[in-house]
Every structure is written in C-alpha cells, then in structure tokens.
PDB file of C-alpha atoms in Angstrom:
ATOM      1  CA  ALA A   4       3.986   8.216  -8.472  1.00  0.00           C
ATOM      2  CA  ARG A   5       4.083   7.686  -4.736  1.00  0.00           C
ATOM      3  CA  ARG A   6       2.246   4.366  -4.987  1.00  0.00           C
ATOM      4  CA  ALA A   7       4.723   3.163  -7.608  1.00  0.00           C
ATOM      5  CA  ARG A   8       7.594   4.230  -5.385  1.00  0.00           C
ATOM      6  CA  ASP A   9       6.072   2.423  -2.378  1.00  0.00           C
ATOM      7  CA  LEU A  10       5.862  -0.771  -4.433  1.00  0.00           C
ATOM      8  CA  THR A  11       9.471  -0.350  -5.526  1.00  0.00           C
ATOM      9  CA  CYS A  12      10.538   0.159  -1.899  1.00  0.00           C
ATOM     10  CA  THR A  13       8.730  -2.984  -0.795  1.00  0.00           C
ATOM     11  CA  LYS A  14      10.128  -5.060  -3.666  1.00  0.00           C
ATOM     12  CA  SER A  15      13.683  -3.915  -2.956  1.00  0.00           C
ATOM     13  CA  SER A  16      13.325  -4.672   0.759  1.00  0.00           C
ATOM     14  CA  VAL A  17      11.855  -8.133   0.192  1.00  0.00           C
ATOM     15  CA  LEU A  18      14.492  -9.080  -2.389  1.00  0.00           C
ATOM     16  CA  GLY A  19      17.273  -7.956  -0.091  1.00  0.00           C
ATOM     17  CA  ASP A  20      18.567  -5.059  -2.221  1.00  0.00           C
ATOM     18  CA  ALA A  21      19.429  -2.852   0.735  1.00  0.00           C
ATOM     19  CA  SER A  22      21.067  -0.084  -1.273  1.00  0.00           C
ATOM     20  CA  ALA A  23      18.098   0.331  -3.617  1.00  0.00           C
ATOM     21  CA  ALA A  24      15.591   0.082  -0.761  1.00  0.00           C
ATOM     22  CA  ARG A  25      17.443   2.728   1.245  1.00  0.00           C
ATOM     23  CA  ARG A  26      17.530   5.084  -1.731  1.00  0.00           C
ATOM     24  CA  HIS A  27      13.809   4.736  -2.467  1.00  0.00           C
ATOM     25  CA  HIS A  28      12.782   5.179   1.161  1.00  0.00           C
ATOM     26  CA  ILE A  29      14.842   8.358   1.441  1.00  0.00           C
ATOM     27  CA  LEU A  30      13.087   9.645  -1.678  1.00  0.00           C
ATOM     28  CA  ALA A  31       9.760   8.775  -0.053  1.00  0.00           C
ATOM     29  CA  LEU A  32      10.726  10.871   2.966  1.00  0.00           C
ATOM     30  CA  ARG A  33      11.540  13.815   0.730  1.00  0.00           C
ATOM     31  CA  ASP A  34       8.191  13.449  -1.022  1.00  0.00           C
ATOM     32  CA  GLY A  35       6.696  14.190   2.394  1.00  0.00           C
ATOM     33  CA  ASN A  36       8.637  17.473   2.573  1.00  0.00           C
ATOM     34  CA  THR A  37      11.019  15.860   5.027  1.00  0.00           C
ATOM     35  CA  THR A  38      14.737  15.649   4.508  1.00  0.00           C
ATOM     36  CA  SER A  39      16.119  14.809   7.949  1.00  0.00           C
ATOM     37  CA  LEU A  40      15.414  12.704  10.990  1.00  0.00           C
ATOM     38  CA  ASP A  41      15.644  15.501  13.547  1.00  0.00           C
ATOM     39  CA  ALA A  42      12.857  16.903  15.712  1.00  0.00           C
ATOM     40  CA  GLU A  43      12.089  19.749  13.271  1.00  0.00           C
ATOM     41  CA  ALA A  44      10.735  17.166  10.842  1.00  0.00           C
ATOM     42  CA  PHE A  45       7.796  16.646  13.170  1.00  0.00           C
ATOM     43  CA  ALA A  46       6.803  20.292  13.575  1.00  0.00           C
ATOM     44  CA  GLY A  47       3.868  19.902  11.199  1.00  0.00           C
ATOM     45  CA  GLY A  48       1.840  17.719  13.591  1.00  0.00           C
ATOM     46  CA  ALA A  49       0.351  14.249  13.303  1.00  0.00           C
ATOM     47  CA  ALA A  50      -0.606  14.571   9.615  1.00  0.00           C
ATOM     48  CA  LYS A  51       3.073  14.675   8.710  1.00  0.00           C
ATOM     49  CA  THR A  52       4.486  12.775  11.668  1.00  0.00           C
ATOM     50  CA  LEU A  53       2.922   9.371  11.018  1.00  0.00           C
ATOM     51  CA  PRO A  54       3.830   9.136   7.296  1.00  0.00           C
ATOM     52  CA  PHE A  55       7.346  10.260   8.159  1.00  0.00           C
ATOM     53  CA  ALA A  56       7.564   7.762  11.012  1.00  0.00           C
ATOM     54  CA  HIS A  57       6.419   4.962   8.716  1.00  0.00           C
ATOM     55  CA  ALA A  58       9.106   5.777   6.151  1.00  0.00           C
ATOM     56  CA  SER A  59      11.705   6.036   8.918  1.00  0.00           C
ATOM     57  CA  LEU A  60      10.787   2.549  10.127  1.00  0.00           C
ATOM     58  CA  HIS A  61      11.265   1.208   6.613  1.00  0.00           C
ATOM     59  CA  LEU A  62      14.759   2.692   6.639  1.00  0.00           C
ATOM     60  CA  GLY A  63      15.428   1.005   9.980  1.00  0.00           C
ATOM     61  CA  LEU A  64      14.304  -2.329   8.534  1.00  0.00           C
ATOM     62  CA  VAL A  65      16.636  -1.831   5.585  1.00  0.00           C
ATOM     63  CA  GLU A  66      19.568  -1.224   7.952  1.00  0.00           C
ATOM     64  CA  PHE A  67      18.766  -4.452   9.841  1.00  0.00           C
ATOM     65  CA  ALA A  68      18.557  -6.373   6.550  1.00  0.00           C
ATOM     66  CA  ALA A  69      21.926  -4.936   5.506  1.00  0.00           C
ATOM     67  CA  GLY A  70      23.479  -6.259   8.714  1.00  0.00           C
ATOM     68  CA  ASP A  71      23.842  -2.903  10.459  1.00  0.00           C
ATOM     69  CA  GLU A  72      21.488  -3.374  13.398  1.00  0.00           C
ATOM     70  CA  ARG A  73      23.093  -0.493  15.286  1.00  0.00           C
ATOM     71  CA  ALA A  74      22.124   1.923  12.507  1.00  0.00           C
ATOM     72  CA  GLY A  75      18.615   0.482  12.403  1.00  0.00           C
ATOM     73  CA  GLN A  76      18.230   0.860  16.149  1.00  0.00           C
ATOM     74  CA  ALA A  77      19.484   4.434  15.861  1.00  0.00           C
ATOM     75  CA  ARG A  78      16.656   5.162  13.402  1.00  0.00           C
ATOM     76  CA  VAL A  79      14.133   4.005  15.982  1.00  0.00           C
ATOM     77  CA  GLU A  80      15.783   5.971  18.788  1.00  0.00           C
ATOM     78  CA  ARG A  81      15.834   9.173  16.731  1.00  0.00           C
ATOM     79  CA  LEU A  82      12.208   8.640  15.837  1.00  0.00           C
ATOM     80  CA  LEU A  83      11.301   8.350  19.514  1.00  0.00           C
ATOM     81  CA  SER A  84      13.475  11.333  20.376  1.00  0.00           C
ATOM     82  CA  ALA A  85      11.583  13.437  17.841  1.00  0.00           C
ATOM     83  CA  HIS A  86       8.418  12.583  19.764  1.00  0.00           C
ATOM     84  CA  ASP A  87      10.036  13.712  23.020  1.00  0.00           C
ATOM     85  CA  VAL A  88      10.343  10.170  24.268  1.00  0.00           C
ATOM     86  CA  GLY A  89      13.333   7.908  24.751  1.00  0.00           C
ATOM     87  CA  LEU A  90      13.767   4.169  24.981  1.00  0.00           C
ATOM     88  CA  GLY A  91      12.766   3.121  28.468  1.00  0.00           C
ATOM     89  CA  ALA A  92      11.430   6.598  29.390  1.00  0.00           C
ATOM     90  CA  ALA A  93       7.915   7.885  29.961  1.00  0.00           C
ATOM     91  CA  ALA A  94       6.194  10.125  27.434  1.00  0.00           C
ATOM     92  CA  ALA A  95       5.905  12.881  30.004  1.00  0.00           C
ATOM     93  CA  SER A  96       6.207  15.871  27.660  1.00  0.00           C
ATOM     94  CA  SER A  97       4.178  14.406  24.803  1.00  0.00           C
ATOM     95  CA  PRO A  98       0.360  14.241  24.611  1.00  0.00           C
ATOM     96  CA  PRO A  99      -0.886  10.707  25.298  1.00  0.00           C
ATOM     97  CA  ALA A 100      -2.575  10.436  21.906  1.00  0.00           C
ATOM     98  CA  THR A 101       0.712  11.144  20.123  1.00  0.00           C
ATOM     99  CA  ALA A 102       2.609   8.575  22.169  1.00  0.00           C
ATOM    100  CA  LEU A 103      -0.177   6.028  21.662  1.00  0.00           C
ATOM    101  CA  GLU A 104      -0.204   6.597  17.902  1.00  0.00           C
ATOM    102  CA  LEU A 105       3.536   6.063  17.739  1.00  0.00           C
ATOM    103  CA  ALA A 106       3.425   2.953  19.916  1.00  0.00           C
ATOM    104  CA  GLU A 107       0.654   1.398  17.828  1.00  0.00           C
ATOM    105  CA  LEU A 108       2.547   2.259  14.636  1.00  0.00           C
ATOM    106  CA  LEU A 109       5.615   0.432  15.967  1.00  0.00           C
ATOM    107  CA  VAL A 110       3.493  -2.607  16.817  1.00  0.00           C
ATOM    108  CA  ARG A 111       1.657  -2.660  13.476  1.00  0.00           C
ATOM    109  CA  PHE A 112       4.935  -2.328  11.583  1.00  0.00           C
ATOM    110  CA  ALA A 113       6.442  -5.173  13.596  1.00  0.00           C
ATOM    111  CA  ARG A 114       3.468  -7.421  12.822  1.00  0.00           C
ATOM    112  CA  ALA A 115       3.468  -6.602   9.120  1.00  0.00           C
ATOM    113  CA  HIS A 116       7.200  -6.992   8.452  1.00  0.00           C
ATOM    114  CA  ARG A 117       8.424  -9.737  10.758  1.00  0.00           C
ATOM    115  CA  TRP A 118       8.377 -12.200   7.828  1.00  0.00           C
ATOM    116  CA  THR A 119      10.788 -10.134   5.710  1.00  0.00           C
ATOM    117  CA  LEU A 120      14.584 -10.329   5.600  1.00  0.00           C
ATOM    118  CA  ALA A 121      15.777  -9.504   9.158  1.00  0.00           C
ATOM    119  CA  GLY A 122      12.183  -8.554   9.946  1.00  0.00           C
ATOM    120  CA  ALA A 123      11.928 -10.803  13.011  1.00  0.00           C
ATOM    121  CA  ARG A 124      14.891  -9.087  14.675  1.00  0.00           C
ATOM    122  CA  PHE A 125      13.621  -5.627  13.767  1.00  0.00           C
ATOM    123  CA  ALA A 126      10.129  -6.545  14.968  1.00  0.00           C
ATOM    124  CA  ALA A 127      11.588  -7.541  18.341  1.00  0.00           C
ATOM    125  CA  ALA A 128      13.369  -4.172  18.576  1.00  0.00           C
ATOM    126  CA  LEU A 129      10.159  -2.289  17.737  1.00  0.00           C
ATOM    127  CA  MET A 130       8.110  -4.238  20.250  1.00  0.00           C
ATOM    128  CA  GLU A 131      10.760  -3.483  22.874  1.00  0.00           C
ATOM    129  CA  ALA A 132      10.556   0.235  22.032  1.00  0.00           C
ATOM    130  CA  ALA A 133       6.753   0.304  22.128  1.00  0.00           C
ATOM    131  CA  GLY A 134       6.534  -1.208  25.599  1.00  0.00           C
ATOM    132  CA  PRO A 135       7.605   1.852  27.647  1.00  0.00           C
ATOM    133  CA  LEU A 136       5.183   4.049  25.702  1.00  0.00           C
ATOM    134  CA  LEU A 137       2.222   1.767  26.359  1.00  0.00           C
ATOM    135  CA  ARG A 138       3.129   1.261  30.016  1.00  0.00           C
ATOM    136  CA  HIS A 139       2.498   4.947  30.724  1.00  0.00           C
ATOM    137  CA  ILE A 140      -0.703   5.141  28.659  1.00  0.00           C
ATOM    138  CA  SER A 141      -2.826   2.078  29.385  1.00  0.00           C
ATOM    139  CA  GLY A 142      -2.221  -0.715  31.877  1.00  0.00           C
ATOM    140  CA  GLU A 143      -4.478  -3.159  30.045  1.00  0.00           C
ATOM    141  CA  ARG A 144      -2.969  -2.371  26.652  1.00  0.00           C
ATOM    142  CA  PHE A 145       0.503  -2.744  28.173  1.00  0.00           C
ATOM    143  CA  ALA A 146      -0.357  -6.216  29.474  1.00  0.00           C
ATOM    144  CA  GLU A 147      -1.635  -7.217  26.036  1.00  0.00           C
ATOM    145  CA  HIS A 148       1.585  -5.900  24.532  1.00  0.00           C
ATOM    146  CA  LEU A 149       3.718  -7.925  26.940  1.00  0.00           C
ATOM    147  CA  ALA A 150       1.815 -11.051  25.931  1.00  0.00           C
ATOM    148  CA  GLU A 151       2.229 -10.423  22.198  1.00  0.00           C
ATOM    149  CA  HIS A 152       5.886  -9.486  22.580  1.00  0.00           C
ATOM    150  CA  GLY A 153       6.580 -12.550  24.696  1.00  0.00           C
ATOM    151  CA  LEU A 154       4.903 -14.885  22.209  1.00  0.00           C
ATOM    152  CA  LEU A 155       6.887 -13.323  19.362  1.00  0.00           C
ATOM    153  CA  LEU A 156      10.191 -13.887  21.172  1.00  0.00           C
ATOM    154  CA  SER A 157       9.212 -17.402  22.263  1.00  0.00           C
ATOM    155  CA  ARG A 158       9.207 -18.354  18.570  1.00  0.00           C
ATOM    156  CA  SER A 159      12.549 -16.663  17.900  1.00  0.00           C
ATOM    157  CA  ALA A 160      16.164 -17.673  18.422  1.00  0.00           C
ATOM    158  CA  ALA A 161      17.192 -19.453  21.605  1.00  0.00           C
ATOM    159  CA  GLU A 162      18.982 -16.397  22.980  1.00  0.00           C
ATOM    160  CA  ALA A 163      15.629 -14.591  23.159  1.00  0.00           C
ATOM    161  CA  ALA A 164      14.142 -17.246  25.465  1.00  0.00           C
ATOM    162  CA  PRO A 165      14.982 -15.558  28.800  1.00  0.00           C
ATOM    163  CA  ARG A 166      13.396 -12.289  27.716  1.00  0.00           C
ATOM    164  CA  ALA A 167      10.391 -14.146  26.305  1.00  0.00           C
ATOM    165  CA  GLY A 168       9.853 -15.923  29.613  1.00  0.00           C
ATOM    166  CA  GLU A 169      10.097 -12.665  31.535  1.00  0.00           C
ATOM    167  CA  LEU A 170       7.535 -10.961  29.290  1.00  0.00           C
ATOM    168  CA  LEU A 171       5.076 -13.852  29.382  1.00  0.00           C
ATOM    169  CA  SER A 172       5.337 -14.113  33.170  1.00  0.00           C
ATOM    170  CA  ARG A 173       4.684 -10.378  33.558  1.00  0.00           C
ATOM    171  CA  ALA A 174       1.721 -10.529  31.182  1.00  0.00           C
ATOM    172  CA  ILE A 175       0.163 -13.436  33.066  1.00  0.00           C
ATOM    173  CA  ALA A 176       0.744 -11.723  36.416  1.00  0.00           C
ATOM    174  CA  LEU A 177      -0.954  -8.529  35.232  1.00  0.00           C
ATOM    175  CA  GLN A 178      -3.876 -10.448  33.764  1.00  0.00           C
ATOM    176  CA  GLU A 179      -4.436 -12.264  37.044  1.00  0.00           C
ATOM    177  CA  LYS A 180      -3.890  -9.208  39.247  1.00  0.00           C
ATOM    178  CA  HIS A 181      -6.414  -7.063  37.367  1.00  0.00           C
ATOM    179  CA  SER A 182      -8.744  -9.898  36.238  1.00  0.00           C
ATOM    180  CA  LEU A 183      -8.370  -8.816  32.621  1.00  0.00           C
ATOM    181  CA  PRO A 184     -11.048 -10.438  30.413  1.00  0.00           C
ATOM    182  CA  TRP A 185      -8.738 -12.304  28.049  1.00  0.00           C
ATOM    183  CA  ALA A 186     -10.006 -15.134  25.885  1.00  0.00           C
ATOM    184  CA  THR A 187      -9.467 -18.686  27.110  1.00  0.00           C
ATOM    185  CA  ALA A 188      -7.544 -19.546  23.945  1.00  0.00           C
ATOM    186  CA  GLU A 189      -5.165 -16.653  24.546  1.00  0.00           C
ATOM    187  CA  LEU A 190      -4.487 -17.712  28.134  1.00  0.00           C
ATOM    188  CA  PHE A 191      -3.927 -21.280  26.935  1.00  0.00           C
ATOM    189  CA  ALA A 192      -1.368 -20.016  24.402  1.00  0.00           C
ATOM    190  CA  LEU A 193       0.472 -17.920  26.992  1.00  0.00           C
ATOM    191  CA  HIS A 194       0.781 -20.709  29.580  1.00  0.00           C
ATOM    192  CA  SER A 195       1.724 -23.254  26.896  1.00  0.00           C
ATOM    193  CA  ALA A 196       4.461 -21.007  25.506  1.00  0.00           C
ATOM    194  CA  LEU A 197       5.797 -20.328  28.997  1.00  0.00           C
ATOM    195  CA  GLY A 198       5.761 -24.057  29.733  1.00  0.00           C
ATOM    196  CA  MET A 199       7.790 -24.759  26.596  1.00  0.00           C
ATOM    197  CA  LEU A 200      10.346 -22.126  27.588  1.00  0.00           C
ATOM    198  CA  HIS A 201      10.687 -23.641  31.075  1.00  0.00           C
ATOM    199  CA  SER A 202      11.020 -27.114  29.581  1.00  0.00           C
ATOM    200  CA  ARG A 203      13.760 -26.104  27.156  1.00  0.00           C
ATOM    201  CA  ALA A 204      15.646 -24.439  30.003  1.00  0.00           C
ATOM    202  CA  GLY A 205      15.496 -27.618  32.089  1.00  0.00           C
ATOM    203  CA  ARG A 206      13.062 -26.219  34.678  1.00  0.00           C
ATOM    204  CA  ALA A 207      10.822 -29.277  34.833  1.00  0.00           C
ATOM    205  CA  GLY A 208       8.801 -28.234  37.881  1.00  0.00           C
ATOM    206  CA  GLU A 209       7.928 -24.821  36.483  1.00  0.00           C
ATOM    207  CA  ALA A 210       7.170 -26.347  33.089  1.00  0.00           C
ATOM    208  CA  ILE A 211       4.688 -28.787  34.655  1.00  0.00           C
ATOM    209  CA  LEU A 212       2.927 -25.973  36.513  1.00  0.00           C
ATOM    210  CA  SER A 213       2.605 -23.911  33.322  1.00  0.00           C
ATOM    211  CA  PHE A 214       1.273 -26.864  31.337  1.00  0.00           C
ATOM    212  CA  GLN A 215      -1.221 -27.619  34.122  1.00  0.00           C
ATOM    213  CA  ARG A 216      -2.450 -24.036  33.939  1.00  0.00           C
ATOM    214  CA  ALA A 217      -2.728 -24.338  30.161  1.00  0.00           C
ATOM    215  CA  ALA A 218      -4.752 -27.533  30.552  1.00  0.00           C
ATOM    216  CA  GLU A 219      -7.112 -25.797  32.981  1.00  0.00           C
ATOM    217  CA  HIS A 220      -7.847 -23.121  30.401  1.00  0.00           C
ATOM    218  CA  ALA A 221      -8.228 -25.732  27.662  1.00  0.00           C
ATOM    219  CA  ARG A 222     -11.013 -27.433  29.643  1.00  0.00           C
ATOM    220  CA  ARG A 223     -13.009 -24.239  30.097  1.00  0.00           C
TER     221      ARG A 223
END
C-alpha cells in the first residue's frame, strides 16, 4: 500500500497536481505515525526521522510547484528546527551524525528532483540549507558542496549568477588552500563555469583568468 501511495505521490507531483500531491504526502506522513511537523515528531530517533524528513521535503516541493515558495521554505525551516538547527546556524546541540544525515538527505533530494516542476528552485533552497550543516561537520565535504551548489546555480536563471559566482570562488579557494585532491575534470568544470559567469557579467579580465585556469587543468 505504501509503495502504491509513493507512486501516486510522485505521479501527482510530476503532473503538477499540487492538491492531490499534497494530500497523498500528508497521508504518507501519517502512515509513519506522524501527524505534525513539530519537534515531537522526531522523538523516535533516526529510524523515524529520515522517512518523515523525506515526506516533509516532498511537501515542500509541492508548495514550490503550487507557487507558494514561502510555504515550501517554511517546511524546510521547520524540518531543520526539529533537528535543533536553523538556517545559517551551527548544529551545536545535535549529534554530528544526525546533522550529517539531514544535510545529505537535503542534497540527495535536490539532485533527484531538480528536473521536476519547480524542482530547480526548490533544489537551490535545499542546497542553501544544507551548506551551514556541512560547514560545521566536514571542511572537505563543505567545499565539495559549495562546488556542486555553485554549478547548479550557474545553470539556473540569471538572477542566481552572483550567488553562483560567490559559491564557485569559495569552493576553488578552499580547494587550493587545503590542496584537496579533486579530479582534473572537476576543476576544469569549476573554472569554466566561473569564467562564463564573469563573461556574462562583463568582467572580461576575470573571465580570461578563469578560462586560462580551466585550460591549465585541461592540459593535465
């Protein structure tokens, strides 16, 4: 029954039937003995937390698809609050494993659903929320996250370009500072994307430098 309901949820989300998708996802939450989005829903530990969090993210995606991005963002914020973390705050009162699990769930959900209706915008919000969690857990993983987030935004709408450039620049700086062993192809992609962003913004000198760096990695 649950598998059939999951398929119905996915079909409704993909086809853009926000009302039906919302209804089925709420039923999925109740199947997990969860009826609210408050902190008490997470009292049962990780076995219940992650399935609940996954269903909550689906509800957030539905809100974005329905045009209510504020409600979708509120879903994410309440989810983080239930884990004793807030947007832009450290996971000081939560065990690192719990914060890491949540951060990786946000990232995996963003990757899997960015192709759906409003999924790209919701994916950007999830990647933004995952960043502060990863920053206080693993420096190397945080740098990787900045790179992935920056590349995602570099392929998005023009208004995301400044944030994309900031993220890519920070990722490159961390990689160079700590000599992180990233693949040559990945470094080529990062410098190329940053060069394109500089070029579109009319920063010819910076664009040339980024493309030169990309060419250096391409020759290795």
